[in-house]
């Protein structure tokens, strides 16, 4: 196992700034392109990250810390953010930054008592899941969605790169 | 085709800042982990990006603009940067930022005469390649390597996420 709470927080702290650097000021076509029918664009990915801050990560951490295996997580609706279409990228990234700061402040307060990172709650599909697994997943979930955004944008140039497509695994 | 030179430059301008936000200040284990034998860590990926600025992109653009199909690109050694192991992430990212700024200044000067983006030179493996294809590839190459770095870091937690690995395609 490689999990250390301070190293996981290092990643979680960086994601809003990384995405702001990558996305703010880009031409609209970079922000609204997607990978085809029923796939997300960059704006929708950021809206999904905001939704996770509001209803997923901290509430589930709370359930592990306070209720343990007497409680099963409600399922997380991974598509609920798609109803929110009215914000531009600056507004979305500002909201994500604020939600993430709030989440991490809450997390740090909860962790001051040196909790047992192996304690569990029940996941509706997986059964018992550990606090360490949930925190690691939160960090990897961020990395997954940074990857998704760079892949979506790369695919916009799938035809434009010509024969170099053979060297660019991201386009496959 | 989606290529527009100003939109390609938007991506190329952002990569050094995006990577700085993602990487500077991270614990050493995030920067030195890799995906197994003969794979790169984040430091090596940034060193590879620097090497591309020095010997690949601008020299090849020059060849298309000045020599056309009378000239075949020399092959790009994609592993030459691995001999440079002495710089830390701040030094590497500063060098990348400076090299990229210089590349983009050179590029913008060369493009003031509204060049024909369909003009070609010979690639040693592919045959004729267009200026538009080379410029698109440069932008997608950046996105590929941002993706590579986030994937390398995600895989460090492959075991730690427990059953959530099933939901996280980046770990496969």
mmCIF file of C-alpha atoms in Angstrom:
data_model
loop_
_atom_site.group_PDB
_atom_site.id
_atom_site.type_symbol
_atom_site.label_atom_id
_atom_site.label_comp_id
_atom_site.label_asym_id
_atom_site.label_seq_id
_atom_site.Cartn_x
_atom_site.Cartn_y
_atom_site.Cartn_z
ATOM 1 C CA UNK A 1 0.000 0.000 0.000
ATOM 2 C CA UNK A 2 1.207 3.498 -0.862
ATOM 3 C CA UNK A 3 -1.557 5.612 0.717
ATOM 4 C CA UNK A 4 -0.484 8.456 3.003
ATOM 5 C CA UNK A 5 -3.101 11.033 3.900
ATOM 6 C CA UNK A 6 -0.826 14.053 3.410
ATOM 7 C CA UNK A 7 0.202 12.854 -0.061
ATOM 8 C CA UNK A 8 -3.425 12.241 -1.081
ATOM 9 C CA UNK A 9 -4.308 15.772 0.065
ATOM 10 C CA UNK A 10 -1.422 17.157 -2.047
ATOM 11 C CA UNK A 11 -3.165 15.848 -5.148
ATOM 12 C CA UNK A 12 -6.656 16.926 -4.089
ATOM 13 C CA UNK A 13 -5.438 20.467 -3.392
ATOM 14 C CA UNK A 14 -3.918 20.856 -6.874
ATOM 15 C CA UNK A 15 -6.769 19.767 -9.145
ATOM 16 C CA UNK A 16 -8.783 23.037 -9.325
ATOM 17 C CA UNK A 17 -5.660 25.059 -10.158
ATOM 18 C CA UNK A 18 -4.413 22.507 -12.673
ATOM 19 C CA UNK A 19 -7.746 22.538 -14.504
ATOM 20 C CA UNK A 20 -7.915 26.340 -14.403
ATOM 21 C CA UNK A 21 -4.491 26.569 -15.991
ATOM 22 C CA UNK A 22 -5.472 24.059 -18.651
ATOM 23 C CA UNK A 23 -8.946 25.384 -19.485
ATOM 24 C CA UNK A 24 -9.553 29.051 -18.663
ATOM 25 C CA UNK A 25 -9.385 31.238 -21.763
ATOM 26 C CA UNK A 26 -9.519 28.404 -24.302
ATOM 27 C CA UNK A 27 -11.603 28.872 -27.434
ATOM 28 C CA UNK A 28 -15.163 27.537 -27.057
ATOM 29 C CA UNK A 29 -14.559 24.612 -29.430
ATOM 30 C CA UNK A 30 -12.002 23.104 -27.018
ATOM 31 C CA UNK A 31 -14.501 23.334 -24.155
ATOM 32 C CA UNK A 32 -17.577 22.022 -25.938
ATOM 33 C CA UNK A 33 -16.090 19.190 -28.021
ATOM 34 C CA UNK A 34 -16.750 15.651 -26.798
ATOM 35 C CA UNK A 35 -15.966 12.059 -27.784
ATOM 36 C CA UNK A 36 -19.311 11.390 -29.485
ATOM 37 C CA UNK A 37 -22.935 10.762 -28.530
ATOM 38 C CA UNK A 38 -23.574 10.497 -24.791
ATOM 39 C CA UNK A 39 -20.045 11.563 -23.845
ATOM 40 C CA UNK A 40 -19.020 14.595 -21.819
ATOM 41 C CA UNK A 41 -17.243 17.797 -22.764
ATOM 42 C CA UNK A 42 -14.769 19.575 -20.454
ATOM 43 C CA UNK A 43 -17.510 21.738 -18.910
ATOM 44 C CA UNK A 44 -19.539 18.651 -18.026
ATOM 45 C CA UNK A 45 -16.508 16.953 -16.465
ATOM 46 C CA UNK A 46 -15.918 19.970 -14.191
ATOM 47 C CA UNK A 47 -19.658 20.019 -13.287
ATOM 48 C CA UNK A 48 -19.315 16.311 -12.349
ATOM 49 C CA UNK A 49 -16.340 17.120 -10.094
ATOM 50 C CA UNK A 50 -18.413 19.825 -8.340
ATOM 51 C CA UNK A 51 -21.257 17.351 -7.814
ATOM 52 C CA UNK A 52 -18.819 14.906 -6.192
ATOM 53 C CA UNK A 53 -17.754 17.566 -3.691
ATOM 54 C CA UNK A 54 -21.371 18.271 -2.791
ATOM 55 C CA UNK A 55 -22.894 14.813 -2.471
ATOM 56 C CA UNK A 56 -20.225 12.130 -2.591
ATOM 57 C CA UNK A 57 -16.813 12.393 -0.951
ATOM 58 C CA UNK A 58 -17.302 14.208 2.346
ATOM 59 C CA UNK A 59 -20.740 12.694 3.037
ATOM 60 C CA UNK A 60 -19.313 9.186 2.526
ATOM 61 C CA UNK A 61 -16.253 9.926 4.683
ATOM 62 C CA UNK A 62 -18.668 11.117 7.375
ATOM 63 C CA UNK A 63 -20.634 7.892 7.161
ATOM 64 C CA UNK A 64 -17.510 5.799 7.683
ATOM 65 C CA UNK A 65 -16.353 7.934 10.608
ATOM 66 C CA UNK A 66 -19.714 8.096 12.350
ATOM 67 C CA UNK A 67 -21.811 5.098 11.331
ATOM 68 C CA UNK A 68 -19.481 2.339 10.113
ATOM 69 C CA UNK A 69 -21.015 -0.861 8.844
ATOM 70 C CA UNK A 70 -24.403 -0.005 10.291
ATOM 71 C CA UNK A 71 -24.853 2.232 7.238
ATOM 72 C CA UNK A 72 -24.905 1.692 3.468
ATOM 73 C CA UNK A 73 -23.884 4.580 1.186
ATOM 74 C CA UNK A 74 -26.717 5.859 -0.999
ATOM 75 C CA UNK A 75 -25.720 5.365 -4.649
ATOM 76 C CA UNK A 76 -24.007 8.383 -6.283
ATOM 77 C CA UNK A 77 -25.874 9.638 -9.363
ATOM 78 C CA UNK A 78 -22.997 10.113 -11.786
ATOM 79 C CA UNK A 79 -25.168 11.995 -14.274
ATOM 80 C CA UNK A 80 -27.063 14.479 -12.089
ATOM 81 C CA UNK A 81 -24.695 17.340 -13.019
ATOM 82 C CA UNK A 82 -25.799 17.151 -16.658
ATOM 83 C CA UNK A 83 -28.893 19.160 -15.799
ATOM 84 C CA UNK A 84 -26.668 22.173 -14.989
ATOM 85 C CA UNK A 85 -25.800 23.738 -18.329
ATOM 86 C CA UNK A 86 -25.802 27.441 -17.631
ATOM 87 C CA UNK A 87 -22.358 28.159 -16.218
ATOM 88 C CA UNK A 88 -19.221 29.020 -18.188
ATOM 89 C CA UNK A 89 -15.837 27.487 -17.466
ATOM 90 C CA UNK A 90 -14.663 30.316 -15.186
ATOM 91 C CA UNK A 91 -17.824 30.033 -13.078
ATOM 92 C CA UNK A 92 -17.591 26.242 -12.901
ATOM 93 C CA UNK A 93 -13.905 26.254 -11.943
ATOM 94 C CA UNK A 94 -14.459 28.938 -9.291
ATOM 95 C CA UNK A 95 -17.269 26.838 -7.806
ATOM 96 C CA UNK A 96 -15.081 23.713 -7.918
ATOM 97 C CA UNK A 97 -12.200 25.568 -6.222
ATOM 98 C CA UNK A 98 -14.482 26.815 -3.434
ATOM 99 C CA UNK A 99 -16.182 23.436 -2.904
ATOM 100 C CA UNK A 100 -12.818 21.641 -2.861
ATOM 101 C CA UNK A 101 -11.336 24.075 -0.314
ATOM 102 C CA UNK A 102 -14.376 23.538 1.886
ATOM 103 C CA UNK A 103 -14.118 19.752 1.498
ATOM 104 C CA UNK A 104 -10.443 19.730 2.434
ATOM 105 C CA UNK A 105 -10.976 21.987 5.445
ATOM 106 C CA UNK A 106 -13.722 19.628 6.627
ATOM 107 C CA UNK A 107 -11.498 16.617 5.960
ATOM 108 C CA UNK A 108 -8.548 18.026 7.873
ATOM 109 C CA UNK A 109 -10.777 18.795 10.868
ATOM 110 C CA UNK A 110 -12.177 15.278 10.862
ATOM 111 C CA UNK A 111 -8.730 13.710 10.673
ATOM 112 C CA UNK A 112 -7.153 15.560 13.598
ATOM 113 C CA UNK A 113 -7.880 12.644 15.934
ATOM 114 C CA UNK A 114 -5.668 10.283 13.846
ATOM 115 C CA UNK A 115 -8.483 8.013 12.670
ATOM 116 C CA UNK A 116 -8.161 4.349 11.758
ATOM 117 C CA UNK A 117 -7.866 4.430 7.963
ATOM 118 C CA UNK A 118 -8.913 0.765 7.791
ATOM 119 C CA UNK A 119 -12.385 1.375 9.297
ATOM 120 C CA UNK A 120 -15.308 0.634 6.991
ATOM 121 C CA UNK A 121 -18.842 1.378 5.863
ATOM 122 C CA UNK A 122 -20.984 -0.574 3.391
ATOM 123 C CA UNK A 123 -20.949 0.267 -0.307
ATOM 124 C CA UNK A 124 -24.227 -0.683 -2.065
ATOM 125 C CA UNK A 125 -22.360 -2.726 -4.676
ATOM 126 C CA UNK A 126 -18.982 -3.657 -3.128
ATOM 127 C CA UNK A 127 -19.884 -4.372 0.517
ATOM 128 C CA UNK A 128 -17.404 -3.158 3.159
ATOM 129 C CA UNK A 129 -15.076 -0.389 1.944
ATOM 130 C CA UNK A 130 -12.293 1.204 3.962
ATOM 131 C CA UNK A 131 -11.666 4.892 4.708
ATOM 132 C CA UNK A 132 -8.219 4.487 3.093
ATOM 133 C CA UNK A 133 -9.837 3.109 -0.085
ATOM 134 C CA UNK A 134 -12.331 5.974 -0.272
ATOM 135 C CA UNK A 135 -9.636 8.647 0.183
ATOM 136 C CA UNK A 136 -7.345 6.998 -2.396
ATOM 137 C CA UNK A 137 -10.266 6.770 -4.816
ATOM 138 C CA UNK A 138 -11.028 10.458 -4.388
ATOM 139 C CA UNK A 139 -7.458 11.335 -5.480
ATOM 140 C CA UNK A 140 -7.450 8.852 -8.373
ATOM 141 C CA UNK A 141 -10.904 10.092 -9.443
ATOM 142 C CA UNK A 142 -9.385 13.580 -9.897
ATOM 143 C CA UNK A 143 -6.544 12.170 -12.014
ATOM 144 C CA UNK A 144 -9.040 10.148 -14.073
ATOM 145 C CA UNK A 145 -10.989 13.259 -14.967
ATOM 146 C CA UNK A 146 -7.903 15.357 -15.800
ATOM 147 C CA UNK A 147 -7.004 12.486 -18.147
ATOM 148 C CA UNK A 148 -10.518 12.463 -19.574
ATOM 149 C CA UNK A 149 -10.374 16.190 -20.389
ATOM 150 C CA UNK A 150 -6.967 15.966 -22.115
ATOM 151 C CA UNK A 151 -8.188 12.918 -24.082
ATOM 152 C CA UNK A 152 -11.399 14.682 -25.187
ATOM 153 C CA UNK A 153 -9.375 17.659 -26.454
ATOM 154 C CA UNK A 154 -6.746 15.466 -28.158
ATOM 155 C CA UNK A 155 -9.437 13.593 -30.091
ATOM 156 C CA UNK A 156 -10.603 16.865 -31.622
ATOM 157 C CA UNK A 157 -7.402 16.681 -33.724
ATOM 158 C CA UNK A 158 -7.693 12.968 -34.530
ATOM 159 C CA UNK A 159 -7.920 13.598 -38.283
ATOM 160 C CA UNK A 160 -5.641 16.645 -38.270
ATOM 161 C CA UNK A 161 -2.518 14.816 -37.082
ATOM 162 C CA UNK A 162 -2.445 12.646 -40.205
ATOM 163 C CA UNK A 163 -0.029 9.680 -40.046
ATOM 164 C CA UNK A 164 1.211 10.614 -36.549
ATOM 165 C CA UNK A 165 -2.032 9.100 -35.202
ATOM 166 C CA UNK A 166 -0.052 5.826 -35.168
ATOM 167 C CA UNK A 167 2.260 7.197 -32.477
ATOM 168 C CA UNK A 168 -0.458 8.814 -30.347
ATOM 169 C CA UNK A 169 -2.193 6.164 -28.254
ATOM 170 C CA UNK A 170 -4.481 8.804 -26.715
ATOM 171 C CA UNK A 171 -6.368 8.996 -30.043
ATOM 172 C CA UNK A 172 -7.411 5.338 -30.055
ATOM 173 C CA UNK B 1 -10.468 19.042 -40.143
ATOM 174 C CA UNK B 2 -10.533 21.096 -36.922
ATOM 175 C CA UNK B 3 -7.015 22.614 -36.970
ATOM 176 C CA UNK B 4 -6.748 26.373 -36.482
ATOM 177 C CA UNK B 5 -3.311 27.752 -35.702
ATOM 178 C CA UNK B 6 -4.480 30.127 -32.947
ATOM 179 C CA UNK B 7 -6.336 27.301 -31.175
ATOM 180 C CA UNK B 8 -3.306 24.989 -31.393
ATOM 181 C CA UNK B 9 -1.134 27.741 -29.893
ATOM 182 C CA UNK B 10 -3.660 28.149 -27.035
ATOM 183 C CA UNK B 11 -2.924 24.564 -25.972
ATOM 184 C CA UNK B 12 0.839 24.812 -26.475
ATOM 185 C CA UNK B 13 0.998 27.966 -24.338
ATOM 186 C CA UNK B 14 -0.778 26.324 -21.424
ATOM 187 C CA UNK B 15 1.185 23.097 -20.938
ATOM 188 C CA UNK B 16 4.131 24.391 -18.850
ATOM 189 C CA UNK B 17 1.784 26.173 -16.425
ATOM 190 C CA UNK B 18 -0.578 23.216 -16.216
ATOM 191 C CA UNK B 19 2.265 20.840 -15.369
ATOM 192 C CA UNK B 20 3.726 23.291 -12.839
ATOM 193 C CA UNK B 21 0.387 23.482 -11.064
ATOM 194 C CA UNK B 22 0.080 19.708 -11.055
ATOM 195 C CA UNK B 23 3.653 18.816 -10.042
ATOM 196 C CA UNK B 24 5.555 21.532 -8.170
ATOM 197 C CA UNK B 25 5.688 20.849 -4.452
ATOM 198 C CA UNK B 26 4.497 17.233 -4.623
ATOM 199 C CA UNK B 27 6.150 14.673 -2.362
ATOM 200 C CA UNK B 28 9.065 12.881 -4.057
ATOM 201 C CA UNK B 29 7.182 9.575 -4.310
ATOM 202 C CA UNK B 30 4.638 11.145 -6.714
ATOM 203 C CA UNK B 31 7.440 12.422 -8.947
ATOM 204 C CA UNK B 32 9.609 9.312 -9.016
ATOM 205 C CA UNK B 33 6.983 6.565 -9.276
ATOM 206 C CA UNK B 34 6.574 4.920 -12.681
ATOM 207 C CA UNK B 35 4.485 2.196 -14.336
ATOM 208 C CA UNK B 36 7.139 -0.541 -14.080
ATOM 209 C CA UNK B 37 10.434 -1.516 -15.721
ATOM 210 C CA UNK B 38 11.478 0.715 -18.636
ATOM 211 C CA UNK B 39 8.678 3.223 -18.074
ATOM 212 C CA UNK B 40 9.052 6.918 -17.267
ATOM 213 C CA UNK B 41 8.338 8.908 -14.147
ATOM 214 C CA UNK B 42 6.955 12.474 -14.199
ATOM 215 C CA UNK B 43 10.455 14.008 -14.171
ATOM 216 C CA UNK B 44 11.420 11.970 -17.225
ATOM 217 C CA UNK B 45 8.265 12.970 -19.078
ATOM 218 C CA UNK B 46 9.051 16.660 -18.525
ATOM 219 C CA UNK B 47 12.665 16.073 -19.662
ATOM 220 C CA UNK B 48 11.253 14.459 -22.832
ATOM 221 C CA UNK B 49 9.069 17.529 -23.457
ATOM 222 C CA UNK B 50 12.152 19.779 -23.126
ATOM 223 C CA UNK B 51 14.055 17.605 -25.617
ATOM 224 C CA UNK B 52 11.199 17.974 -28.112
ATOM 225 C CA UNK B 53 11.452 21.763 -27.895
ATOM 226 C CA UNK B 54 15.170 21.614 -28.552
ATOM 227 C CA UNK B 55 15.476 19.110 -31.365
ATOM 228 C CA UNK B 56 12.065 18.205 -32.759
ATOM 229 C CA UNK B 57 9.230 20.651 -33.279
ATOM 230 C CA UNK B 58 10.753 23.940 -34.422
ATOM 231 C CA UNK B 59 13.544 22.287 -36.455
ATOM 232 C CA UNK B 60 10.960 20.172 -38.299
ATOM 233 C CA UNK B 61 8.679 23.165 -38.897
ATOM 234 C CA UNK B 62 11.715 24.974 -40.314
ATOM 235 C CA UNK B 63 12.401 22.103 -42.693
ATOM 236 C CA UNK B 64 8.859 22.184 -44.041
ATOM 237 C CA UNK B 65 8.928 25.951 -44.473
ATOM 238 C CA UNK B 66 12.355 26.135 -46.086
ATOM 239 C CA UNK B 67 13.149 22.810 -47.739
ATOM 240 C CA UNK B 68 9.877 20.991 -48.465
ATOM 241 C CA UNK B 69 10.054 17.531 -49.960
ATOM 242 C CA UNK B 70 13.709 17.946 -50.873
ATOM 243 C CA UNK B 71 14.424 17.109 -47.248
ATOM 244 C CA UNK B 72 13.750 14.126 -44.952
ATOM 245 C CA UNK B 73 13.445 14.759 -41.188
ATOM 246 C CA UNK B 74 16.203 13.123 -39.157
ATOM 247 C CA UNK B 75 14.587 10.615 -36.759
ATOM 248 C CA UNK B 76 13.784 11.986 -33.282
ATOM 249 C CA UNK B 77 15.511 10.040 -30.491
ATOM 250 C CA UNK B 78 12.626 9.649 -28.036
ATOM 251 C CA UNK B 79 14.941 8.395 -25.288
ATOM 252 C CA UNK B 80 17.863 10.868 -25.392
ATOM 253 C CA UNK B 81 16.500 12.845 -22.429
ATOM 254 C CA UNK B 82 16.942 9.855 -20.135
ATOM 255 C CA UNK B 83 20.632 10.705 -19.794
ATOM 256 C CA UNK B 84 19.675 13.932 -17.962
ATOM 257 C CA UNK B 85 18.933 12.897 -14.377
ATOM 258 C CA UNK B 86 20.288 15.751 -12.311
ATOM 259 C CA UNK B 87 17.527 18.349 -12.349
ATOM 260 C CA UNK B 88 14.609 18.591 -9.913
ATOM 261 C CA UNK B 89 11.039 19.248 -11.002
ATOM 262 C CA UNK B 90 11.233 23.040 -10.507
ATOM 263 C CA UNK B 91 14.376 23.230 -12.651
ATOM 264 C CA UNK B 92 12.899 21.011 -15.346
ATOM 265 C CA UNK B 93 9.620 22.927 -15.500
ATOM 266 C CA UNK B 94 11.418 26.283 -15.606
ATOM 267 C CA UNK B 95 13.532 25.024 -18.497
ATOM 268 C CA UNK B 96 10.434 23.677 -20.266
ATOM 269 C CA UNK B 97 8.614 27.010 -19.781
ATOM 270 C CA UNK B 98 11.558 28.950 -21.224
ATOM 271 C CA UNK B 99 12.067 26.578 -24.170
ATOM 272 C CA UNK B 100 8.341 26.607 -24.972
ATOM 273 C CA UNK B 101 8.159 30.416 -24.876
ATOM 274 C CA UNK B 102 11.108 30.579 -27.240
ATOM 275 C CA UNK B 103 9.540 27.961 -29.540
ATOM 276 C CA UNK B 104 6.238 29.836 -29.695
ATOM 277 C CA UNK B 105 7.932 33.180 -30.356
ATOM 278 C CA UNK B 106 9.864 31.568 -33.217
ATOM 279 C CA UNK B 107 6.693 29.918 -34.507
ATOM 280 C CA UNK B 108 4.685 33.140 -34.460
ATOM 281 C CA UNK B 109 7.454 34.954 -36.383
ATOM 282 C CA UNK B 110 7.569 32.241 -38.997
ATOM 283 C CA UNK B 111 3.810 32.264 -39.461
ATOM 284 C CA UNK B 112 3.375 36.008 -40.024
ATOM 285 C CA UNK B 113 3.392 35.499 -43.813
ATOM 286 C CA UNK B 114 0.258 33.287 -43.633
ATOM 287 C CA UNK B 115 1.925 30.061 -44.754
ATOM 288 C CA UNK B 116 0.252 27.209 -46.606
ATOM 289 C CA UNK B 117 -0.526 24.729 -43.814
ATOM 290 C CA UNK B 118 -0.823 21.909 -46.363
ATOM 291 C CA UNK B 119 2.823 22.181 -47.516
ATOM 292 C CA UNK B 120 4.974 19.121 -46.808
ATOM 293 C CA UNK B 121 8.376 17.640 -46.002
ATOM 294 C CA UNK B 122 9.335 13.955 -45.889
ATOM 295 C CA UNK B 123 9.068 11.962 -42.682
ATOM 296 C CA UNK B 124 11.549 9.039 -42.556
ATOM 297 C CA UNK B 125 8.756 6.550 -41.864
ATOM 298 C CA UNK B 126 5.524 8.171 -43.118
ATOM 299 C CA UNK B 127 6.636 9.927 -46.314
ATOM 300 C CA UNK B 128 5.105 13.366 -47.013
ATOM 301 C CA UNK B 129 3.711 15.079 -43.905
ATOM 302 C CA UNK B 130 1.940 18.425 -43.837
ATOM 303 C CA UNK B 131 2.702 21.505 -41.719
ATOM 304 C CA UNK B 132 -0.872 21.284 -40.368
ATOM 305 C CA UNK B 133 -0.282 17.668 -39.308
ATOM 306 C CA UNK B 134 2.984 18.536 -37.553
ATOM 307 C CA UNK B 135 1.435 21.461 -35.643
ATOM 308 C CA UNK B 136 -1.619 19.400 -34.633
ATOM 309 C CA UNK B 137 0.680 16.597 -33.491
ATOM 310 C CA UNK B 138 2.692 18.989 -31.347
ATOM 311 C CA UNK B 139 -0.497 20.011 -29.462
ATOM 312 C CA UNK B 140 -1.753 16.425 -29.122
ATOM 313 C CA UNK B 141 1.729 15.307 -27.994
ATOM 314 C CA UNK B 142 1.430 17.747 -25.049
ATOM 315 C CA UNK B 143 -1.998 16.332 -24.121
ATOM 316 C CA UNK B 144 -0.636 12.781 -24.405
ATOM 317 C CA UNK B 145 2.093 13.499 -21.907
ATOM 318 C CA UNK B 146 -0.193 15.298 -19.433
ATOM 319 C CA UNK B 147 -2.319 12.147 -19.615
ATOM 320 C CA UNK B 148 0.738 9.952 -19.119
ATOM 321 C CA UNK B 149 1.741 11.826 -15.945
ATOM 322 C CA UNK B 150 -1.746 11.643 -14.404
ATOM 323 C CA UNK B 151 -1.928 7.922 -15.284
ATOM 324 C CA UNK B 152 1.499 7.210 -13.730
ATOM 325 C CA UNK B 153 0.444 8.918 -10.501
ATOM 326 C CA UNK B 154 -2.986 7.228 -10.432
ATOM 327 C CA UNK B 155 -1.387 3.787 -10.737
ATOM 328 C CA UNK B 156 0.597 4.420 -7.546
ATOM 329 C CA UNK B 157 -2.748 3.936 -5.734
ATOM 330 C CA UNK B 158 -3.845 0.916 -7.773
ATOM 331 C CA UNK B 159 -3.969 -1.357 -4.706
ATOM 332 C CA UNK B 160 -5.044 1.360 -2.285
ATOM 333 C CA UNK B 161 -8.403 2.062 -3.951
ATOM 334 C CA UNK B 162 -9.629 -1.485 -3.220
ATOM 335 C CA UNK B 163 -12.860 -2.435 -5.030
ATOM 336 C CA UNK B 164 -13.204 0.999 -6.708
ATOM 337 C CA UNK B 165 -10.516 -0.128 -9.172
ATOM 338 C CA UNK B 166 -13.447 -1.548 -11.174
ATOM 339 C CA UNK B 167 -14.762 1.964 -11.798
ATOM 340 C CA UNK B 168 -11.394 3.569 -12.587
ATOM 341 C CA UNK B 169 -10.369 2.749 -16.155
ATOM 342 C CA UNK B 170 -7.121 4.726 -15.737
ATOM 343 C CA UNK B 171 -5.768 1.911 -13.522
ATOM 344 C CA UNK B 172 -6.052 -0.774 -16.188
#
